[in-house]
PDB file of C-alpha atoms in Angstrom:
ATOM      1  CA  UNK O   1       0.000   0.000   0.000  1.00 45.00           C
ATOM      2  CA  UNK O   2       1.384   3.463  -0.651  1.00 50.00           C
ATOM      3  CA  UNK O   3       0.196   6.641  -0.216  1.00 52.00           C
ATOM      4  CA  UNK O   4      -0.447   9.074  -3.104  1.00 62.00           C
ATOM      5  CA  UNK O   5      -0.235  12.754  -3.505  1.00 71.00           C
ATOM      6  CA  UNK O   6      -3.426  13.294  -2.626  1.00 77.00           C
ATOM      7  CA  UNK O   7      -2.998  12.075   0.668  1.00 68.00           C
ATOM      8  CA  UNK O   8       0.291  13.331   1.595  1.00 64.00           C
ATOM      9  CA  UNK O   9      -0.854  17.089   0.568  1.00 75.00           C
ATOM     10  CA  UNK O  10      -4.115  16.467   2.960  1.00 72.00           C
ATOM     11  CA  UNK O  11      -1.814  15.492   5.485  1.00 69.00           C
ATOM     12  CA  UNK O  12       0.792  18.272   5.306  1.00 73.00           C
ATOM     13  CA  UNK O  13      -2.816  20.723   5.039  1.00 80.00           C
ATOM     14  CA  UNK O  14      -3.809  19.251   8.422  1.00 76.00           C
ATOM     15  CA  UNK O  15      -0.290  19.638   9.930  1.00 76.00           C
ATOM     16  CA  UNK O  16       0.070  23.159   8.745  1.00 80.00           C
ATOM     17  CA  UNK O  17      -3.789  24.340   9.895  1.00 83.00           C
ATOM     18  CA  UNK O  18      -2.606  22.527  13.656  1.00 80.00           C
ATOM     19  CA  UNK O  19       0.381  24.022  14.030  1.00 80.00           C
ATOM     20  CA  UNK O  20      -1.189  27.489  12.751  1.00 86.00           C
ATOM     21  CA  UNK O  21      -4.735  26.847  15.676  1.00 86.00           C
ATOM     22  CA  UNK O  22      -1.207  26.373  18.464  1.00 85.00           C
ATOM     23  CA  UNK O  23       0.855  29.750  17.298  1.00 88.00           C
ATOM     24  CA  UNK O  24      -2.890  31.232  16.961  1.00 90.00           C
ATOM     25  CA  UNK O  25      -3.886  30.186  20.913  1.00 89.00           C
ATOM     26  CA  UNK O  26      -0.454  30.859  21.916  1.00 89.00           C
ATOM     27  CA  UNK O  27      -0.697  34.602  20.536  1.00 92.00           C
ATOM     28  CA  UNK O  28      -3.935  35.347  21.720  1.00 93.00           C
ATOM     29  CA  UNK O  29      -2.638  34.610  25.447  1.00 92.00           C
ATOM     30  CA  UNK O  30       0.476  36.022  25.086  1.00 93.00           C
ATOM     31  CA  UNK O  31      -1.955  39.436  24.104  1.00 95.00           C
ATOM     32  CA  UNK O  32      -3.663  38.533  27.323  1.00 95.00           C
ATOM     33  CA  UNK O  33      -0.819  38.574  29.829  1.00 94.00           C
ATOM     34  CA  UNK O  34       0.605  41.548  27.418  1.00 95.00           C
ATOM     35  CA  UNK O  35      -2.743  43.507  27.977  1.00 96.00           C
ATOM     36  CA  UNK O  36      -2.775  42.842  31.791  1.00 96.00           C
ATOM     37  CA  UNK O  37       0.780  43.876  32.270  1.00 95.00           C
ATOM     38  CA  UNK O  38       0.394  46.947  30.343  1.00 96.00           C
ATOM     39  CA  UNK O  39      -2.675  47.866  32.562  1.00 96.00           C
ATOM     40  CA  UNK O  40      -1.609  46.817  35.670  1.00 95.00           C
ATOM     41  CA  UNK O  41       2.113  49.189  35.111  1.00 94.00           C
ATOM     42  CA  UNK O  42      -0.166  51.631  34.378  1.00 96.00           C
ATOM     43  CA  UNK O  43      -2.361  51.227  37.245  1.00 94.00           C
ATOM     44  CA  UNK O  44       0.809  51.161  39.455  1.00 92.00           C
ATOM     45  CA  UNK O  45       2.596  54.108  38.400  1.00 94.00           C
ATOM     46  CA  UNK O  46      -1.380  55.866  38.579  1.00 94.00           C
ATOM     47  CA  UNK O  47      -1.116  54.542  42.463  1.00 92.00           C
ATOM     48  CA  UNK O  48       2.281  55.552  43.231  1.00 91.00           C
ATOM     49  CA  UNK O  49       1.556  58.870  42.236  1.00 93.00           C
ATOM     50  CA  UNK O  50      -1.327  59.185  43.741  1.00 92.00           C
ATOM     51  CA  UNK O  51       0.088  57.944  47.109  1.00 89.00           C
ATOM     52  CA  UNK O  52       3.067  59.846  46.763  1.00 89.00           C
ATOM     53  CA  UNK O  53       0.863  63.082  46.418  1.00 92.00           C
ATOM     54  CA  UNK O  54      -1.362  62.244  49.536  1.00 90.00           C
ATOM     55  CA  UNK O  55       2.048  61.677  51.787  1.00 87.00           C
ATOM     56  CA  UNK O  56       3.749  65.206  50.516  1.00 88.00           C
ATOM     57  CA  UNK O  57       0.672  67.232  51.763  1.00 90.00           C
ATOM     58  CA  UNK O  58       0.477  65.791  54.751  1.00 88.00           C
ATOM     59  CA  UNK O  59       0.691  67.797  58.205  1.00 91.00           C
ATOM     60  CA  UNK O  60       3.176  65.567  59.835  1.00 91.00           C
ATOM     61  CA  UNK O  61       4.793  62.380  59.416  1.00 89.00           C
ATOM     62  CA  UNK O  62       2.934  60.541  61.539  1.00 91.00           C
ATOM     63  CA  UNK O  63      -0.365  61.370  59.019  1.00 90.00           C
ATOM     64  CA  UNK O  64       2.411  60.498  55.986  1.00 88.00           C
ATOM     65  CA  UNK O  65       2.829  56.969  57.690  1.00 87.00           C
ATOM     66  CA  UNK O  66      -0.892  56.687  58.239  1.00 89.00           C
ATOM     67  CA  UNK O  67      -1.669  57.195  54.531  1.00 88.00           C
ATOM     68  CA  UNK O  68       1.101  55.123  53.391  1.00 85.00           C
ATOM     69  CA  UNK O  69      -0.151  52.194  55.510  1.00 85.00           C
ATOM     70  CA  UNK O  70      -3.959  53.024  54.253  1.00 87.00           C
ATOM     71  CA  UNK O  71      -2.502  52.388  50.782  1.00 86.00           C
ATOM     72  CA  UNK O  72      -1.316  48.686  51.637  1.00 84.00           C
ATOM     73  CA  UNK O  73      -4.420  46.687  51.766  1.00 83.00           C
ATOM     74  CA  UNK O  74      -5.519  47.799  48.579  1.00 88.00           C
ATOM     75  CA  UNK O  75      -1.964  47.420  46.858  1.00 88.00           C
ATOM     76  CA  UNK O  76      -2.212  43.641  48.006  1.00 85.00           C
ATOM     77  CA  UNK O  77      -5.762  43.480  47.009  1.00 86.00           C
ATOM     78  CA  UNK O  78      -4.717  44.279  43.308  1.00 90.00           C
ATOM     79  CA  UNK O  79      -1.786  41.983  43.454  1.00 88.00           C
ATOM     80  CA  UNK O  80      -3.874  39.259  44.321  1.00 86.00           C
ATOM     81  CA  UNK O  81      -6.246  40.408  41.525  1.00 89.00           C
ATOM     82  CA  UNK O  82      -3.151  40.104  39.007  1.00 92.00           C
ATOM     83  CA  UNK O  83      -1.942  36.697  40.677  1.00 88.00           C
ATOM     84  CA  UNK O  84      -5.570  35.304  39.674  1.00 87.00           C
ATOM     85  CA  UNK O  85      -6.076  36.792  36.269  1.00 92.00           C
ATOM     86  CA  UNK O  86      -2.923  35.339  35.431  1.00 91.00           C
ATOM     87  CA  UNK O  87      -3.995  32.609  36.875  1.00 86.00           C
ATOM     88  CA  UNK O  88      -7.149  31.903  34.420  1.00 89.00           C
ATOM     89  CA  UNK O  89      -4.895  33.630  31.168  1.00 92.00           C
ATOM     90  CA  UNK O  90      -3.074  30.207  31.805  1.00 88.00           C
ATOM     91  CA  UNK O  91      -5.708  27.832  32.974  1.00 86.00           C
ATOM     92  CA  UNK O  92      -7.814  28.977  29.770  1.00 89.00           C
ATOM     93  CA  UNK O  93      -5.058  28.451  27.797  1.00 89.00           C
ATOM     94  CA  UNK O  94      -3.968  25.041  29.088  1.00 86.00           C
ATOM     95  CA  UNK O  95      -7.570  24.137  28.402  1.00 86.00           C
ATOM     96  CA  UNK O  96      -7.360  24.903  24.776  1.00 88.00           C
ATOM     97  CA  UNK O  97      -3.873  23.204  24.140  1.00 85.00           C
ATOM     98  CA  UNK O  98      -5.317  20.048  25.688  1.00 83.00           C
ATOM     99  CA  UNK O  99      -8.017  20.840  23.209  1.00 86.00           C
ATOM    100  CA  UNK O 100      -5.789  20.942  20.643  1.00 84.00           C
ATOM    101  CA  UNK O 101      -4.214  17.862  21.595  1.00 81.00           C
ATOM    102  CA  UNK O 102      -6.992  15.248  21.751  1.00 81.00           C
ATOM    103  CA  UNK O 103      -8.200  16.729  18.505  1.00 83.00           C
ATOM    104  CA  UNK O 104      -5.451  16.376  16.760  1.00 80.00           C
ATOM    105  CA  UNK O 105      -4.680  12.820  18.593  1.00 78.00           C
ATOM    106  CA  UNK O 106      -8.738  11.964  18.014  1.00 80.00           C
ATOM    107  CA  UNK O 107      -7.371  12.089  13.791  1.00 79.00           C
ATOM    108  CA  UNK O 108      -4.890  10.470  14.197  1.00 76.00           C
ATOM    109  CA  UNK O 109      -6.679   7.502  15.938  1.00 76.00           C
ATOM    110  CA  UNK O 110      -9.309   7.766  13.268  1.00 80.00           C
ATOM    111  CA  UNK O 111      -6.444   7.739  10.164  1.00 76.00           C
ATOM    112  CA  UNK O 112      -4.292   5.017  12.510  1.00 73.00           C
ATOM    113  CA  UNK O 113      -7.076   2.553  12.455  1.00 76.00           C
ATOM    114  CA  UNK O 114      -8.457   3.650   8.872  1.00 77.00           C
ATOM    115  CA  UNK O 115      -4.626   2.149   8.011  1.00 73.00           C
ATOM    116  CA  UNK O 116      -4.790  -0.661   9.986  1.00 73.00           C
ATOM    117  CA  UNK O 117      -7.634  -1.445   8.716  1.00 78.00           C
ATOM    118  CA  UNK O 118      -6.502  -1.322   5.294  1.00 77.00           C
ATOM    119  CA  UNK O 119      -3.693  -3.263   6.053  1.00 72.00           C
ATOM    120  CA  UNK O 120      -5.132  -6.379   8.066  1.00 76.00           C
ATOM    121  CA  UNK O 121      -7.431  -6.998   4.926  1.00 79.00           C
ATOM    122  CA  UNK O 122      -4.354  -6.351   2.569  1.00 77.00           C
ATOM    123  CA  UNK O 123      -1.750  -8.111   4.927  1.00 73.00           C
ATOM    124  CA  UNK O 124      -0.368 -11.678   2.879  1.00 79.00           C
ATOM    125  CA  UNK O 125      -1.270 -15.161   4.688  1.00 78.00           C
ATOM    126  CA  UNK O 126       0.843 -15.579   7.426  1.00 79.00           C
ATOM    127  CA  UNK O 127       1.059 -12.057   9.249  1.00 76.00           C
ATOM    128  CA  UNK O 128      -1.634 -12.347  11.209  1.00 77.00           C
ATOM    129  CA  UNK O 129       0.601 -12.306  14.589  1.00 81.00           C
ATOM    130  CA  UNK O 130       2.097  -9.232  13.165  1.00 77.00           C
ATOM    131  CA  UNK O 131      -0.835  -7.417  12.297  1.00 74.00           C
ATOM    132  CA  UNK O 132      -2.392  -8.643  16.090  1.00 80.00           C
ATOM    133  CA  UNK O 133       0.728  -7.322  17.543  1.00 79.00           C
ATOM    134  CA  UNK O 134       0.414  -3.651  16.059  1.00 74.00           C
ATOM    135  CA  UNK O 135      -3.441  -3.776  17.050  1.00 76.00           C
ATOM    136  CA  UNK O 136      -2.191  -4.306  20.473  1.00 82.00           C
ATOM    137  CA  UNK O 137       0.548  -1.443  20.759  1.00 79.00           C
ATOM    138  CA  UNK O 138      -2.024   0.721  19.121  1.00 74.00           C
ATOM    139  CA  UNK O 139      -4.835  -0.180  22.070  1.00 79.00           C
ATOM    140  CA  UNK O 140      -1.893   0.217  24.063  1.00 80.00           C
ATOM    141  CA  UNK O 141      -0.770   3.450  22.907  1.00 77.00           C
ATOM    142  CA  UNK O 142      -4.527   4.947  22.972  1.00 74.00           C
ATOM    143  CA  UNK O 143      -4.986   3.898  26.529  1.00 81.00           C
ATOM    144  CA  UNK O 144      -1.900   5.615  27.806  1.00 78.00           C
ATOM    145  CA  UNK O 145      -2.494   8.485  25.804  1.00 73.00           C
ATOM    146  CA  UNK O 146      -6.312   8.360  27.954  1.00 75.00           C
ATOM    147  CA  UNK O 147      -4.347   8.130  31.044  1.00 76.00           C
ATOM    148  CA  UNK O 148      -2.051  10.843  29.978  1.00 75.00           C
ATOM    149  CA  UNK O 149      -4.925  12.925  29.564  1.00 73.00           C
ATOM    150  CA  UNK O 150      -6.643  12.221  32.615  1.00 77.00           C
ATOM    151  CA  UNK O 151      -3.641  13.053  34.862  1.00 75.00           C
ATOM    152  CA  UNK O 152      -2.572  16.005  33.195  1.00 72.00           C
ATOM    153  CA  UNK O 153      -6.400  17.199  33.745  1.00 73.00           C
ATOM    154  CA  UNK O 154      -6.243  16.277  36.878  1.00 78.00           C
ATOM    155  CA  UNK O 155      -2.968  18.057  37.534  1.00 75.00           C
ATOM    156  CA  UNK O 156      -4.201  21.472  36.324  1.00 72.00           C
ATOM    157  CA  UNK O 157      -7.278  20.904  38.309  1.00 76.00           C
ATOM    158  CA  UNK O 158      -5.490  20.720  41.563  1.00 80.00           C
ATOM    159  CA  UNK O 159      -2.890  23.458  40.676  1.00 74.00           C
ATOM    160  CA  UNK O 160      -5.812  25.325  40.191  1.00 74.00           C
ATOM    161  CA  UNK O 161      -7.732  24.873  43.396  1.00 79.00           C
ATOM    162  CA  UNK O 162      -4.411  25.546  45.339  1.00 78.00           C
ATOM    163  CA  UNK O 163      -4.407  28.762  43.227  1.00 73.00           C
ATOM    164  CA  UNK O 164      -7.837  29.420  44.111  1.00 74.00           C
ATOM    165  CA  UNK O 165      -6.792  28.450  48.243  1.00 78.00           C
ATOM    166  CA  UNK O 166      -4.003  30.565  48.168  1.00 75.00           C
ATOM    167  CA  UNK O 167      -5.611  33.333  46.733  1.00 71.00           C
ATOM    168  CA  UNK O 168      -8.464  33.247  49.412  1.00 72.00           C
ATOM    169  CA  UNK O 169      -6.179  33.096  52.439  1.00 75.00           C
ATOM    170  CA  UNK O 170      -4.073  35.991  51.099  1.00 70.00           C
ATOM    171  CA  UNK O 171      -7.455  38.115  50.904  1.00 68.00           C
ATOM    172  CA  UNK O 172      -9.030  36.240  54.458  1.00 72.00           C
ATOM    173  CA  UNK O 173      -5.201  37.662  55.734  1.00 71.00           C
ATOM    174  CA  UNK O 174      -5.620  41.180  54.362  1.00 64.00           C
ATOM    175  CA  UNK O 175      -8.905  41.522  55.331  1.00 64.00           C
ATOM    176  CA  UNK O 176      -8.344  40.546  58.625  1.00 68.00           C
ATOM    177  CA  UNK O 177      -5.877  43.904  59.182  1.00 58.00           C
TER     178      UNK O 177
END
């Protein structure tokens, strides 16, 4: 059995429109965590300023401490707001590279059996252990690539949830002051 031009051409098509959905995903975040950086400089340099300004005009330094120390909580506040928008940028874009992944890994399942198939019924007398032996490391390979996929759900899950924790205490913490 070979493969014709046809086929080769649709392949390379596929290959180029995956690797073009990855740089597109990849781009859009890096916009995202480009966007929030821009904005939260901005927002800093805004604060700063701002602060600065309040502890000039004040009466006496114990007033210039006071409003310095007013201007903590929120500072953390934001921080915390940055940690966590960073936080989904990533998770959002894990999600769609794992997307990515089992679609493009879903094909090739479909066009790995379509060839096996072809094979078994072209295969000469005699192969038949062969041909059972491939069917096997392909089951094989499609159930660790499931288990694969499970864990490295499951990972970003939990890293997730301890973002989500950590995040909560930090805010329980400031709060608390």
């Amino acid at each position: 059995m070979s493969i014709n031009l046809e086929q080769f051409s649709a392949a390379n098509k596929v290959a180029v429109d995956s690797l073009l959905s990855v740089a597109n995903t990849a781009l859009a975040s890096a916009e995202r965590i480009a966007a929030l950086n821009l904005n939260t400089a901005r927002s800093v340099i805004e604060d700063t300023v701002s602060g600065a300004k309040a502890a000039l005009e004040a009466k006496d330094p114990k007033e210039a401490l006071s409003i310095q120390a007013s201007l903590a909580k929120p500072n953390i506040e934001k921080a915390v707001s940055y940690a966590r928008s960073v936080s989904e940028i990533t998770a959002q874009n894990q999600e769609e590279f794992t997307k990515l992944v089992q679609a493009q890994f879903a094909d090739f399942q479909k066009t790995a059996a379509d060839l096996l198939e072809k094979a078994t019924k072209s295969a000469p007398a005699g192969s038949e252990a062969a041909v059972s032996a491939f069917k096997s490391a392909f089951a094989a390979a499609n159930t660790a690539f499931g288990n694969m996929s499970s864990v490295a759900k499951q990972f970003a899950e939990t890293a997730q949830t301890q973002m989500t924790s950590a995040t909560n205490a930090t805010i329980k913490a400031v709060s608390k002051k």
